[in-house]
C-alpha positions as CSV (number, residue, x, y, z in Angstrom):
1,X,24.4,76.0,31.0
2,X,24.4,73.9,27.8
3,X,21.2,74.2,25.8
4,X,19.7,71.4,23.7
5,X,16.6,71.5,21.7
6,X,14.7,68.2,21.9
7,X,11.2,67.0,21.8
8,X,10.3,66.4,25.5
9,X,9.0,63.0,26.6
10,X,5.4,62.9,25.5
11,X,3.0,62.7,28.4
12,X,0.5,60.7,26.4
13,X,-2.0,60.5,29.2
14,X,-3.0,64.0,28.2
15,X,-4.4,62.8,24.9
16,X,-8.2,62.8,25.2
17,X,-9.5,62.1,21.7
18,X,-6.9,60.4,19.6
19,X,-6.8,56.6,19.9
20,X,-3.6,55.4,18.3
21,X,-4.0,52.1,16.6
22,X,-0.3,51.2,16.1
23,X,2.8,51.7,18.1
24,X,6.3,50.4,18.3
25,X,6.9,47.4,20.6
26,X,10.4,46.8,22.1
27,X,10.6,43.5,24.0
28,X,13.7,43.8,26.2
29,X,14.9,40.2,26.9
30,X,18.0,38.2,27.4
31,X,19.3,34.7,26.9
32,X,20.7,35.1,30.5
33,X,22.7,31.8,30.6
34,X,24.9,30.3,27.9
35,X,23.4,26.9,28.6
36,X,20.1,28.2,27.3
37,X,21.5,29.3,23.9
38,X,20.9,27.4,20.7
39,X,23.5,25.3,18.8
40,X,24.9,28.5,17.1
41,X,25.4,30.3,20.4
42,X,22.5,32.7,19.8
43,X,20.3,33.6,22.7
44,X,16.8,32.1,22.5
45,X,13.6,34.0,22.2
46,X,11.6,32.9,25.2
47,X,7.9,32.0,25.1
48,X,6.4,35.3,26.2
49,X,8.7,37.3,24.0
50,X,7.8,35.2,21.0
51,X,4.1,35.6,21.9
52,X,4.6,39.4,21.8
53,X,6.2,39.2,18.4
54,X,3.5,36.9,16.9
55,X,0.6,38.9,18.3
56,X,2.1,42.3,17.4
57,X,2.7,41.3,13.8
58,X,-0.9,40.1,13.5
59,X,-2.2,43.5,14.5
60,X,0.4,45.5,12.4
61,X,2.5,46.9,15.3
62,X,6.2,47.2,14.6
63,X,8.0,44.9,17.0
64,X,11.7,44.2,17.9
65,X,13.1,41.5,20.2
66,X,16.1,43.0,21.9
67,X,18.8,40.8,23.5
68,X,20.4,43.1,26.1
69,X,23.7,41.2,26.3
70,X,25.2,43.3,23.5
71,X,22.5,45.8,22.7
72,X,23.4,49.5,22.0
73,X,21.7,52.8,21.3
74,X,22.6,55.4,18.7
75,X,21.4,59.0,18.2
76,X,21.6,60.7,14.8
77,X,19.7,63.5,13.2
78,X,17.2,63.7,16.0
79,X,16.4,59.9,15.9
80,X,17.2,57.3,18.5
81,X,17.8,53.7,17.3
82,X,18.5,50.6,19.3
83,X,20.4,47.6,17.9
84,X,21.1,44.0,18.5
85,X,24.7,43.0,18.0
86,X,24.2,41.3,14.7
87,X,21.8,43.9,13.3
88,X,22.8,46.9,11.2
89,X,19.4,48.3,10.6
90,X,18.2,48.8,14.2
91,X,14.8,49.8,15.5
92,X,13.7,53.4,16.0
93,X,12.6,54.3,19.5
94,X,11.0,57.5,20.7
95,X,9.0,59.1,23.5
96,X,5.8,59.3,21.4
97,X,4.8,55.8,20.4
98,X,7.3,53.3,21.8
99,X,6.6,50.8,24.6
100,X,9.3,48.7,26.1
101,X,8.2,45.4,27.7
102,X,10.9,44.3,30.1
103,X,11.4,40.6,30.7
104,X,12.6,39.0,33.9
105,X,16.2,38.1,33.0
106,X,17.1,41.8,32.4
107,X,17.4,42.1,36.2
108,X,20.5,39.9,36.3
109,X,23.2,42.5,35.4
110,X,23.6,46.2,36.3
111,X,24.7,47.0,32.8
112,X,21.4,45.6,31.5
113,X,19.4,47.6,34.0
114,X,21.4,50.7,32.9
115,X,20.0,50.2,29.5
116,X,16.5,50.6,31.0
117,X,17.6,53.9,32.5
118,X,18.7,55.1,29.1
119,X,15.3,54.1,27.6
120,X,13.6,56.0,30.5
121,X,15.7,59.1,29.8
122,X,14.7,59.0,26.1
123,X,11.1,59.0,27.3
124,X,10.1,55.4,26.2
125,X,7.0,54.0,28.1
126,X,8.5,51.3,30.3
127,X,6.5,48.1,31.3
128,X,8.0,48.1,33.8
129,X,10.5,50.8,34.8
130,X,13.9,50.1,36.4
131,X,12.8,50.9,39.9
132,X,9.8,48.5,39.7
133,X,12.1,45.8,38.2
134,X,14.6,46.2,41.0
135,X,12.1,46.2,43.8
136,X,10.2,43.2,42.6
137,X,13.5,41.3,42.0
138,X,14.4,41.8,45.7
139,X,12.1,39.7,47.8
140,X,12.7,41.7,51.0
141,X,12.3,45.1,49.3
142,X,9.0,43.8,48.0
143,X,8.1,42.6,51.5
144,X,8.7,46.2,52.8
145,X,6.6,47.8,50.0
146,X,3.7,45.3,50.6
147,X,4.0,46.1,54.4
148,X,3.7,49.8,53.7
149,X,0.5,49.1,51.8
150,X,-0.9,47.3,54.8
151,X,-1.2,44.0,53.1
152,X,-1.1,40.6,54.9
153,X,2.1,38.5,54.4
154,X,3.8,35.6,55.9
155,X,6.2,36.7,58.7
156,X,9.6,37.5,57.1
157,X,13.1,38.1,58.5
158,X,16.4,38.8,56.8
159,X,19.5,36.6,57.6
160,X,22.1,39.4,57.7
161,X,25.1,37.1,57.5
162,X,26.2,33.5,58.0
163,X,26.8,34.1,61.7
164,X,23.4,35.6,62.5
165,X,21.1,32.8,61.3
166,X,20.1,31.8,64.9
167,X,19.0,35.4,65.8
168,X,17.0,35.5,62.6
169,X,15.2,32.3,63.5
170,X,14.4,33.6,66.9
171,X,13.1,36.9,65.5
172,X,10.9,35.0,63.1
173,X,9.2,33.4,66.1
174,X,7.6,30.7,64.0
175,X,7.5,26.9,64.4
176,X,9.3,24.7,61.9
177,X,9.0,24.0,59.1
178,X,9.9,27.4,57.7
179,X,10.8,28.7,54.2
180,X,14.2,30.0,53.3
181,X,14.7,32.1,50.1
182,X,17.4,33.9,48.2
183,X,16.5,37.5,47.8
184,X,16.7,37.2,44.0
185,X,15.3,34.3,42.1
186,X,12.2,33.2,40.1
187,X,10.2,30.2,39.0
188,X,10.7,28.6,42.4
189,X,14.5,28.5,42.1
190,X,16.2,29.5,45.4
191,X,13.3,28.5,47.6
192,X,14.1,26.0,50.3
193,X,11.8,24.0,52.7
194,X,13.5,24.0,56.2
195,X,12.3,21.4,58.7
196,X,14.6,21.9,61.6
197,X,17.2,24.1,63.2
198,X,19.9,21.7,62.4
199,X,19.0,21.7,58.7
200,X,19.0,25.5,58.5
201,X,22.4,25.7,60.2
202,X,24.0,23.3,57.7
203,X,22.3,24.9,54.7
204,X,23.3,28.5,55.7
205,X,26.9,27.3,56.2
206,X,26.9,25.6,52.8
207,X,25.4,28.6,51.0
208,X,27.7,31.1,52.5
209,X,30.7,28.8,51.8
210,X,29.7,28.8,48.2
211,X,29.0,32.6,48.0
212,X,29.9,34.8,51.0
213,X,27.8,37.6,49.5
214,X,24.6,35.6,49.2
215,X,21.4,37.3,50.5
216,X,18.9,35.1,52.4
217,X,15.6,35.5,54.2
218,X,13.4,33.2,56.2
219,X,9.7,33.1,56.1
220,X,6.8,31.6,58.0
221,X,5.4,28.5,56.3
222,X,1.7,28.5,55.5
223,X,0.4,25.1,54.6
224,X,-1.7,25.2,51.5
225,X,-2.7,23.0,48.6
226,X,-1.8,25.7,46.1
227,X,-1.4,29.4,45.5
228,X,-3.1,31.9,43.3
229,X,-1.5,34.0,40.5
230,X,-3.3,37.1,39.5
231,X,-2.4,39.1,36.3
232,X,-3.0,42.8,36.9
233,X,-2.9,45.4,34.0
234,X,-3.3,49.1,34.6
235,X,-5.3,48.7,37.8
236,X,-7.5,45.9,36.4
237,X,-7.4,42.2,37.0
238,X,-7.1,40.3,33.7
239,X,-7.1,36.7,34.9
240,X,-6.4,34.5,37.9
241,X,-5.4,30.9,38.2
242,X,-4.8,28.4,41.0
243,X,-1.5,26.5,40.9
244,X,-1.6,23.3,42.8
245,X,1.3,22.2,45.0
246,X,3.5,19.7,43.2
247,X,3.3,16.2,44.5
248,X,6.3,15.5,46.8
249,X,7.2,19.3,46.8
250,X,6.0,22.4,48.5
251,X,6.2,24.7,45.5
252,X,3.5,25.5,43.0
253,X,5.4,27.1,40.1
254,X,4.2,26.2,36.6
255,X,7.9,26.1,35.6
256,X,8.4,23.3,38.2
257,X,5.6,21.2,36.8
258,X,2.6,22.5,38.8
259,X,-0.9,22.1,37.3
260,X,-3.1,25.2,37.1
261,X,-6.8,26.0,36.6
262,X,-8.8,29.2,36.4
263,X,-9.7,30.7,39.8
264,X,-12.6,33.0,40.7
265,X,-11.4,35.8,43.0
266,X,-13.4,37.3,45.8
267,X,-13.8,41.1,46.0
268,X,-11.3,41.2,48.9
269,X,-8.8,39.2,46.9
270,X,-9.2,41.6,43.9
271,X,-8.7,44.6,46.1
272,X,-5.6,43.3,47.7
273,X,-4.1,42.1,44.4
274,X,-4.6,45.6,42.9
275,X,-3.0,47.1,46.0
276,X,0.0,44.7,45.7
277,X,0.6,45.7,42.1
278,X,0.3,49.4,43.0
279,X,2.8,48.9,45.9
280,X,5.7,48.4,43.5
281,X,4.3,50.9,41.0
282,X,3.7,48.1,38.5
283,X,1.8,48.6,35.2
284,X,1.6,45.0,34.1
285,X,2.4,42.5,36.9
286,X,1.6,39.1,38.4
287,X,0.6,39.0,42.1
288,X,1.0,35.7,43.9
289,X,-0.9,34.9,47.1
290,X,-2.2,32.1,49.4
291,X,-5.9,32.3,50.0
292,X,-7.1,32.7,53.6
293,X,-9.5,30.1,55.1
294,X,-12.3,32.6,54.7
295,X,-11.5,34.5,51.5
296,X,-14.7,36.5,51.5
297,X,-13.9,38.1,54.8
298,X,-10.2,37.6,55.6
299,X,-7.4,38.9,53.4
300,X,-5.0,36.7,51.4
301,X,-1.3,36.2,52.3
302,X,0.6,38.1,49.6
303,X,3.8,36.2,48.6
304,X,5.3,38.4,45.9
305,X,4.7,40.6,42.9
306,X,6.4,39.8,39.6
307,X,7.3,42.6,37.2
308,X,7.4,40.3,34.1
309,X,4.6,37.8,34.1
310,X,5.0,34.7,32.1
311,X,2.0,33.8,30.0
312,X,2.3,30.1,29.2
313,X,0.4,28.7,32.2
314,X,-2.3,31.3,32.7
315,X,-3.3,31.5,29.0
316,X,-3.6,27.7,29.0
317,X,-5.5,27.7,32.4
318,X,-8.0,30.5,31.5
319,X,-8.2,30.3,27.7
320,X,-7.5,34.0,27.5
321,X,-5.2,35.7,25.1
322,X,-3.3,37.7,27.7
323,X,-0.6,39.0,25.4
324,X,-3.0,40.4,22.9
325,X,-5.0,42.1,25.7
326,X,-1.8,43.7,26.9
327,X,-0.8,44.9,23.4
328,X,-4.2,46.3,22.8
329,X,-4.2,48.1,26.2
330,X,-1.1,50.1,25.3
331,X,-2.4,50.9,21.8
332,X,-4.5,53.5,23.7
333,X,-2.2,56.5,24.2
334,X,-4.0,57.3,27.5
335,X,-2.4,54.2,29.0
336,X,1.2,55.1,28.1
337,X,3.5,57.1,30.5
338,X,7.1,58.1,30.5
339,X,9.1,57.8,33.7
340,X,9.2,61.2,35.4
341,X,12.3,62.9,36.9
342,X,12.3,64.2,40.4
343,X,12.4,68.0,41.0
344,X,12.2,70.2,44.1
345,X,9.3,72.4,44.8
346,X,11.6,75.3,43.9
347,X,13.8,75.2,40.8
348,X,15.4,77.6,38.4
349,X,13.8,78.0,35.0
350,X,14.5,80.3,32.0
351,X,11.8,82.5,30.5
352,X,12.7,84.7,27.5
353,X,13.5,87.5,27.6
354,X,13.8,87.7,31.4
355,X,16.4,85.0,31.9
356,X,16.8,82.7,34.8
357,X,14.1,82.9,37.5
358,X,13.1,80.9,40.6
359,X,9.9,79.1,40.0
360,X,7.5,77.3,42.4
361,X,6.2,74.0,41.1
362,X,2.6,74.1,42.3
363,X,0.9,70.7,41.9
364,X,-2.4,72.3,43.2
365,X,-2.5,74.7,40.3
366,X,-4.7,73.4,37.5
367,X,-5.2,76.7,35.7
368,X,-2.4,78.8,34.2
369,X,1.2,79.2,35.1
370,X,1.8,82.7,36.5
371,X,4.6,85.3,35.9
372,X,5.2,88.4,38.0
373,X,4.3,91.6,36.1
374,X,3.8,95.3,36.7
375,X,2.4,98.2,34.7
376,X,0.3,95.9,32.6
377,X,-1.3,97.7,29.6
378,X,-3.5,96.0,27.0
379,X,-3.9,97.7,23.6
380,X,-6.0,95.7,21.2
381,X,-4.1,92.5,20.4
382,X,-0.9,93.7,22.1
383,X,0.1,93.9,25.7
384,X,2.9,95.8,27.4
385,X,4.2,94.9,30.9
386,X,7.3,95.2,33.1
387,X,9.2,92.4,34.8
388,X,12.3,93.4,36.8
389,X,14.3,95.8,34.7
390,X,12.7,94.8,31.4
391,X,9.6,96.1,29.7
392,X,8.3,94.2,26.7
393,X,5.5,94.4,24.2
394,X,4.0,91.1,23.0
395,X,0.8,89.4,21.8
396,X,-2.2,89.5,24.0
397,X,-3.7,86.0,24.1
398,X,-6.7,86.7,26.3
399,X,-7.6,86.6,30.0
400,X,-9.0,84.4,32.7
401,X,-10.5,84.7,36.1
402,X,-8.3,83.5,39.0
403,X,-9.9,82.5,42.3
404,X,-7.6,82.9,45.3
405,X,-7.9,83.3,49.0
406,X,-8.3,87.0,48.5
407,X,-11.1,86.7,46.0
408,X,-11.3,86.8,42.2
409,X,-9.1,88.8,39.8
410,X,-8.9,89.0,36.1
411,X,-5.5,88.2,34.6
412,X,-4.2,88.7,31.0
413,X,-2.4,85.8,29.3
414,X,0.8,85.9,27.2
415,X,2.9,83.3,25.5
416,X,6.7,83.2,26.3
417,X,9.5,80.9,25.4
418,X,10.2,78.5,28.3
419,X,13.3,76.4,29.1
420,X,14.3,74.0,31.9
421,X,17.6,72.2,32.5
422,X,18.7,72.9,28.9
423,X,15.5,71.7,27.2
424,X,13.4,74.2,25.3
425,X,9.7,73.7,25.5
426,X,8.6,76.4,23.1
427,X,6.0,79.0,23.9
428,X,4.1,78.5,27.2
429,X,1.1,80.4,28.3
430,X,1.5,82.5,31.5
431,X,-1.0,84.6,33.3
432,X,0.3,87.9,34.5
433,X,-0.1,89.1,38.0
434,X,1.8,91.2,40.6
435,X,3.5,88.7,42.9
436,X,5.2,91.1,45.2
437,X,3.6,89.4,48.2
438,X,4.8,86.0,47.2
439,X,8.2,84.3,47.5
440,X,8.7,83.5,43.8
441,X,8.2,85.4,40.6
442,X,7.0,82.3,38.7
443,X,4.3,79.8,39.6
444,X,4.1,76.7,37.4
445,X,0.9,74.6,36.9
446,X,0.4,70.9,36.5
447,X,0.1,71.1,32.7
448,X,3.7,72.3,32.2
449,X,4.9,69.8,34.8
450,X,3.4,67.0,32.7
451,X,5.0,68.5,29.6
452,X,8.4,68.5,31.4
453,X,7.7,65.0,32.7
454,X,8.6,65.8,36.3
455,X,7.5,64.7,39.8
456,X,7.7,67.2,42.6
457,X,9.4,66.3,45.9
458,X,7.6,68.6,48.4
459,X,10.4,68.2,51.0
460,X,13.3,69.5,48.8
461,X,14.2,72.5,46.7
462,X,16.8,72.8,43.9
463,X,17.1,69.1,43.3
464,X,18.3,69.5,39.7
465,X,19.2,73.2,39.5
466,X,20.9,75.9,41.6
467,X,19.9,79.5,42.1
468,X,23.6,80.6,42.2
469,X,23.2,82.3,38.7
470,X,19.9,84.0,39.5
């Protein structure tokens, strides 16, 4: 197994006292379409990306607007740097104090999404991560996530192909008019108002003729004079606005010319907006919904969750500086997280000098990690113990009281070098205990799991390692 020595992704949520004032802001954006470029062919900086640049510079944060079309990452002398195509200096990124704000157009190409995966691997705090971007960019996947959260939505049915539109309409079981949408799209683009069966038949034929791989869904139409957009940040509502339906249209997007004003949410609307943001694991999101007739008692109809909120309309409607609030929020290290990797409840780890051992990842263990040991002898500041065929003498750190189903027992603590999947994490504290009656010789606690930046799948074992060599 190849070994690398790197600084693991910082789990900054563990920081209790330090409140970092400055951090490095990476705005991941794209010109998306050539028609949106300027006269020199350079991709433009869109409004929200520019707002981030302006607000970050006011408060002294380092900020870099990345155009993903030709961006690349280099690693040299322990430092990662990311570059725009025409930039030779680059921008340093790391797992400690870099936050990447991902804008909407990045969803348009797999290679751009792959860049997000690389940033996640480095340990950069992602707002939002690739999975959240992909879920929110797919209207039907979002529908399923919202459904899992028990939220109220307009009835929705996929059109699987150009031949099955009639079955989809029958399954929707809703009177015309209905709404038809492409699975991907934003700012009201790709949303069609369907008034009859004849109309949907001709539109489906036209769309599939233009693109046989197009993805479509149909949705119950709920008549309204406007919808609500709610900005959610870290489990808190920042602001809400009502967007009026455009005259002669059925859409209420600001980008299509809709007018907006500040909206006062009911407690029920707040609760369901927060649940909607959580359903796609969003950190900073926009939740769109249609209010019920009795918003105090009846839940809203959730329409979608946007992973990259625009700020133009809602800042104007509410008078709030949304971008500054978002920047300030992530200046607190407690609010920054790396994207965890999945592991099984059993994996192979390496503990020096005992080699590779099977460890159980115990998310219920908030005390010390535990290593099997026999013939334990403490002599002043030194401790001797046996594990397998090796007996070692090392520093005695102290002891602690462990409470188990069998009662209490006192366990000595040692520090041993720990390694997992080729990454060395330095000295980790282990409590020593005879584990002959248990299935594994090592029990890991939540603290080391946070250090390793892993998330345990309780249904699987050996997700990233194999016990062949043990």
